[in-house]
Amino acid sequence: MDKETFLKSGLIEQYVLGIASEEEAKLVEQFADQHPVIQQEIDSLREGLEQYAKQYAIDPPDGLKGRIMEEIDGLDQAASNMVAQQLSNSQTQRTRSNFWALITSAAALIGLALAFSFYQQRNNAQDQLAAAQAELAMVQEQCSKDKAAFQQTQQTLAFLNSKQTLPVNLKGSTLAPEAVAVVYWNSQEKKALFNGLNLPELPADKTYQIWADVEGEMINMGVLDRTNPNLQEVAFIDHAESLNITVEPKGGSEHPTVELLYLNGYI
């Protein structure tokens, strides 16, 4: 039996309460010698029982012992009368011993119940601590995410406010005259962010795709998500003269469908 299995076996509690067998007691003492944490557990339980006993200790009423002894004497006298004084002194002594044995057993049961209650309270406290630690970990994780999002927002604002960032306004063609979009273009950082201010809704099997015109050649800058309200980063293309948005099959195309040019703007 390893240490973890032994800690969960309940033998420590039985040992502290004095109800473990001789063999079980030897096993507990052996593990306590080998593992300081088990000895600490034994000491903790003993201390808990002592504190619990002190907390709920009740002083016996005055004269209780005398009344109990009177009752015992009465029982002895009644038993002696029933057997016509045939019981010996040793038999009378056994009757008294049995009575006190019952009292001792009852006290042991009460002690066991108190110990079990203390053990449950300790386990409940440990469960509550574990739950609080898990909740704290979730809060810390969320704080980390919020911090990362805040830092990303700061970086984006710094990019937009940079003197090197040029807003390229894309206007709608005759196919979509109301369409409007902006691409924030920074040649120094070689970075571009797209903002679709007003793009017409498309069928489910269609998508928007943005292209850079470099000396008459259309170069793919990426597929756009019309439903994304945030700025979308697209590929930066050196020496681009204009930016163009076409409607393509879902997933994008290798070459632009020029007859479906929806927006364009010059850099």
C-alpha positions as MATLAB code, in Angstrom:
seq = 'MDKETFLKSGLIEQYVLGIASEEEAKLVEQFADQHPVIQQEIDSLREGLEQYAKQYAIDPPDGLKGRIMEEIDGLDQAASNMVAQQLSNSQTQRTRSNFWALITSAAALIGLALAFSFYQQRNNAQDQLAAAQAELAMVQEQCSKDKAAFQQTQQTLAFLNSKQTLPVNLKGSTLAPEAVAVVYWNSQEKKALFNGLNLPELPADKTYQIWADVEGEMINMGVLDRTNPNLQEVAFIDHAESLNITVEPKGGSEHPTVELLYLNGYI';
ca = [
       0.000    0.000    0.000;
       1.471    3.366   -0.988;
       1.245    6.565    1.029;
      -1.668    8.142   -0.899;
      -3.775    4.964   -0.704;
      -2.995    4.669    3.020;
      -4.121    8.285    3.664;
      -7.506    7.478    2.100;
      -7.962    4.113    3.876;
      -9.443    5.517    7.098;
      -6.936    3.632    9.280;
      -5.534    6.882   10.663;
      -8.962    7.956   11.964;
      -9.553    4.502   13.534;
      -6.106    4.639   15.157;
      -6.713    8.086   16.667;
     -10.137    7.002   17.981;
      -8.618    3.878   19.532;
     -10.782    1.429   17.580;
      -8.067    0.030   15.299;
      -6.963   -3.556   15.814;
      -3.482   -4.303   17.125;
      -2.311   -5.206   13.623;
      -3.830   -2.039   12.138;
      -2.261    0.086   14.887;
       1.172   -1.359   14.129;
       0.681   -0.612   10.424;
      -0.265    3.018   11.180;
       2.765    3.466   13.426;
       5.006    1.950   10.745;
       3.734    4.394    8.110;
       4.021    7.291   10.588;
       7.705    6.440   11.134;
       8.345    6.321    7.379;
       6.295    9.363    6.340;
       6.299   12.558    8.449;
       3.127   13.751    6.687;
       1.214   10.786    8.166;
       2.472   11.616   11.661;
       1.338   15.206   11.042;
      -2.101   13.916   10.047;
      -2.303   11.861   13.273;
      -1.291   14.861   15.375;
      -3.790   17.078   13.526;
      -6.671   14.662   14.167;
      -5.758   14.286   17.835;
      -5.599   18.034   18.246;
      -8.938   18.397   16.473;
     -10.585   15.852   18.758;
      -9.208   17.601   21.816;
     -10.455   20.990   20.617;
     -13.844   19.533   19.754;
     -14.123   17.835   23.168;
     -13.184   21.086   24.949;
     -15.651   23.083   22.881;
     -18.599   20.816   23.625;
     -17.628   19.665   27.115;
     -20.545   19.758   29.594;
     -20.013   19.628   33.360;
     -22.113   16.897   35.008;
     -24.933   18.122   37.290;
     -24.281   18.187   41.003;
     -25.087   14.882   42.703;
     -25.170   12.892   39.429;
     -22.561   10.423   40.598;
     -24.432    9.843   43.848;
     -27.712    9.205   42.037;
     -26.029    6.793   39.646;
     -24.515    4.892   42.539;
     -27.911    4.750   44.265;
     -29.445    3.327   41.092;
     -26.699    0.728   40.884;
     -27.213   -0.225   44.518;
     -30.944   -0.519   43.862;
     -30.332   -2.822   40.897;
     -28.007   -4.935   43.018;
     -30.593   -5.205   45.780;
     -33.399   -6.152   43.367;
     -31.255   -8.808   41.730;
     -30.311  -10.222   45.132;
     -33.968  -10.470   46.206;
     -35.043  -12.249   42.979;
     -32.527  -15.093   43.336;
     -33.089  -15.359   47.079;
     -29.605  -14.185   47.938;
     -28.029  -16.996   45.848;
     -25.792  -14.679   43.846;
     -22.254  -14.445   45.070;
     -20.250  -11.286   45.592;
     -18.400  -12.049   42.366;
     -21.682  -12.151   40.397;
     -22.714   -8.799   41.840;
     -19.361   -7.388   40.822;
     -19.882   -8.647   37.252;
     -23.270   -6.885   37.098;
     -21.618   -3.616   38.018;
     -18.838   -4.231   35.502;
     -21.384   -4.842   32.732;
     -23.191   -1.619   33.578;
     -20.000    0.428   33.392;
     -19.036   -1.391   30.213;
     -22.283   -0.160   28.630;
     -21.529    3.390   29.747;
     -17.989    3.113   28.331;
     -19.306    1.812   24.982;
     -21.838    4.623   24.766;
     -19.119    7.180   25.454;
     -16.948    5.606   22.752;
     -19.812    5.819   20.236;
     -20.387    9.475   21.089;
     -16.672   10.155   20.676;
     -16.682    8.378   17.330;
     -19.659   10.437   16.144;
     -17.944   13.671   17.180;
     -14.736   12.619   15.461;
     -16.597   11.735   12.265;
     -18.377   15.118   12.377;
     -15.034   16.884   12.763;
     -13.572   14.835    9.890;
     -16.494   15.796    7.621;
     -16.156   19.463    8.528;
     -12.463   19.355    7.680;
     -13.163   17.704    4.302;
     -15.883   20.265    3.553;
     -13.438   23.057    4.343;
     -10.875   21.492    2.010;
     -13.496   21.224   -0.762;
     -14.451   24.867   -0.286;
     -10.792   25.887   -0.425;
     -10.282   23.892   -3.636;
     -13.362   25.523   -5.184;
     -12.114   28.984   -4.188;
      -8.686   28.258   -5.668;
     -10.294   27.065   -8.934;
     -12.423   30.215   -9.102;
      -9.343   32.352   -8.438;
      -7.500   30.576  -11.267;
     -10.412   31.353  -13.628;
     -10.385   35.006  -12.597;
      -6.614   35.200  -13.133;
      -6.975   33.591  -16.561;
      -9.697   36.070  -17.528;
      -7.559   38.956  -16.271;
      -4.690   37.719  -18.446;
      -6.982   37.605  -21.479;
      -8.333   41.097  -20.736;
      -4.789   42.403  -20.339;
      -3.736   40.876  -23.665;
      -6.811   42.361  -25.379;
      -6.083   45.775  -23.861;
      -2.472   45.647  -25.037;
      -3.644   44.651  -28.527;
      -6.063   47.592  -28.556;
      -3.270   49.967  -27.535;
      -1.056   48.665  -30.333;
      -3.868   49.097  -32.870;
      -4.551   52.667  -31.720;
      -0.847   53.478  -31.939;
      -0.815   52.076  -35.477;
      -3.855   54.108  -36.555;
      -2.489   57.325  -35.010;
       0.948   56.892  -36.559;
       1.950   59.574  -39.055;
       3.155   56.769  -41.331;
      -0.333   55.182  -41.506;
      -2.279   56.237  -44.590;
      -6.070   55.669  -44.798;
      -6.958   54.364  -48.267;
     -10.656   54.971  -48.986;
     -12.317   52.350  -51.172;
     -15.509   53.421  -52.921;
     -18.217   51.279  -54.455;
     -18.389   50.612  -58.191;
     -21.557   50.700  -60.257;
     -22.273   47.171  -58.936;
     -22.379   48.466  -55.363;
     -22.449   52.286  -55.321;
     -23.275   52.426  -51.579;
     -20.346   50.220  -50.548;
     -17.621   51.871  -48.456;
     -14.420   50.512  -46.916;
     -11.085   51.773  -45.601;
      -7.649   50.154  -45.566;
      -5.086   51.629  -43.152;
      -1.775   51.344  -44.999;
       1.656   51.695  -43.377;
       4.621   51.247  -45.723;
       7.156   51.667  -42.933;
       5.724   48.854  -40.776;
       4.592   46.920  -43.891;
       1.207   46.399  -42.331;
      -2.375   46.891  -43.556;
      -5.684   46.795  -41.652;
      -9.070   46.542  -43.386;
     -12.311   48.071  -42.115;
     -15.495   47.217  -44.028;
     -17.717   50.160  -43.210;
     -20.560   49.177  -45.511;
     -20.413   46.047  -47.653;
     -23.522   44.538  -49.240;
     -24.567   41.126  -47.969;
     -23.574   38.198  -50.213;
     -25.005   34.717  -50.831;
     -23.621   31.973  -48.565;
     -21.437   30.588  -51.378;
     -19.756   33.952  -52.098;
     -17.108   36.037  -50.335;
     -15.197   39.298  -50.661;
     -11.518   39.186  -51.617;
      -9.041   42.085  -51.704;
      -6.289   42.561  -54.297;
      -3.325   44.930  -54.769;
      -2.623   46.272  -58.238;
       1.150   46.299  -58.868;
       2.017   47.486  -62.366;
      -1.179   46.007  -63.785;
      -0.937   42.683  -61.942;
      -3.555   41.826  -59.314;
      -1.949   40.234  -56.223;
      -4.051   38.486  -53.587;
      -4.166   40.186  -50.183;
      -6.658   37.821  -48.557;
     -10.311   36.845  -48.135;
     -12.441   39.258  -46.091;
     -14.974   38.488  -43.383;
     -17.874   40.855  -43.971;
     -19.481   40.028  -40.596;
     -16.344   40.842  -38.560;
     -16.847   44.260  -36.901;
     -13.177   44.530  -35.950;
     -10.222   45.633  -38.026;
      -8.891   42.740  -40.126;
      -5.235   42.481  -40.991;
      -4.588   41.798  -44.674;
      -1.369   41.124  -46.563;
       0.820   44.148  -47.217;
       2.034   44.330  -50.829;
       4.980   46.545  -51.700;
       4.596   49.047  -54.555;
       0.798   48.622  -54.681;
      -0.838   51.368  -56.733;
      -4.455   50.616  -55.880;
      -6.568   48.292  -53.748;
      -9.515   46.414  -55.195;
     -12.273   44.233  -53.732;
     -14.063   41.628  -55.830;
     -16.730   39.018  -55.161;
     -15.380   35.475  -55.391;
     -16.561   31.936  -54.648;
     -16.420   31.014  -50.963;
     -12.819   30.314  -49.985;
     -11.378   32.798  -52.486;
      -9.843   32.611  -55.956;
      -6.329   32.572  -57.401;
      -7.251   35.296  -59.860;
      -9.760   38.139  -59.433;
     -13.150   38.133  -61.116;
     -12.788   41.630  -62.549;
     -16.366   41.821  -63.813;
     -17.419   41.556  -60.134;
     -15.289   44.459  -58.918;
     -17.273   45.997  -56.041;
     -14.822   48.537  -54.526;
     -11.484   50.134  -55.358;
      -9.278   52.980  -54.223;
      -5.865   54.446  -55.098;
      -2.973   54.572  -52.634;
];
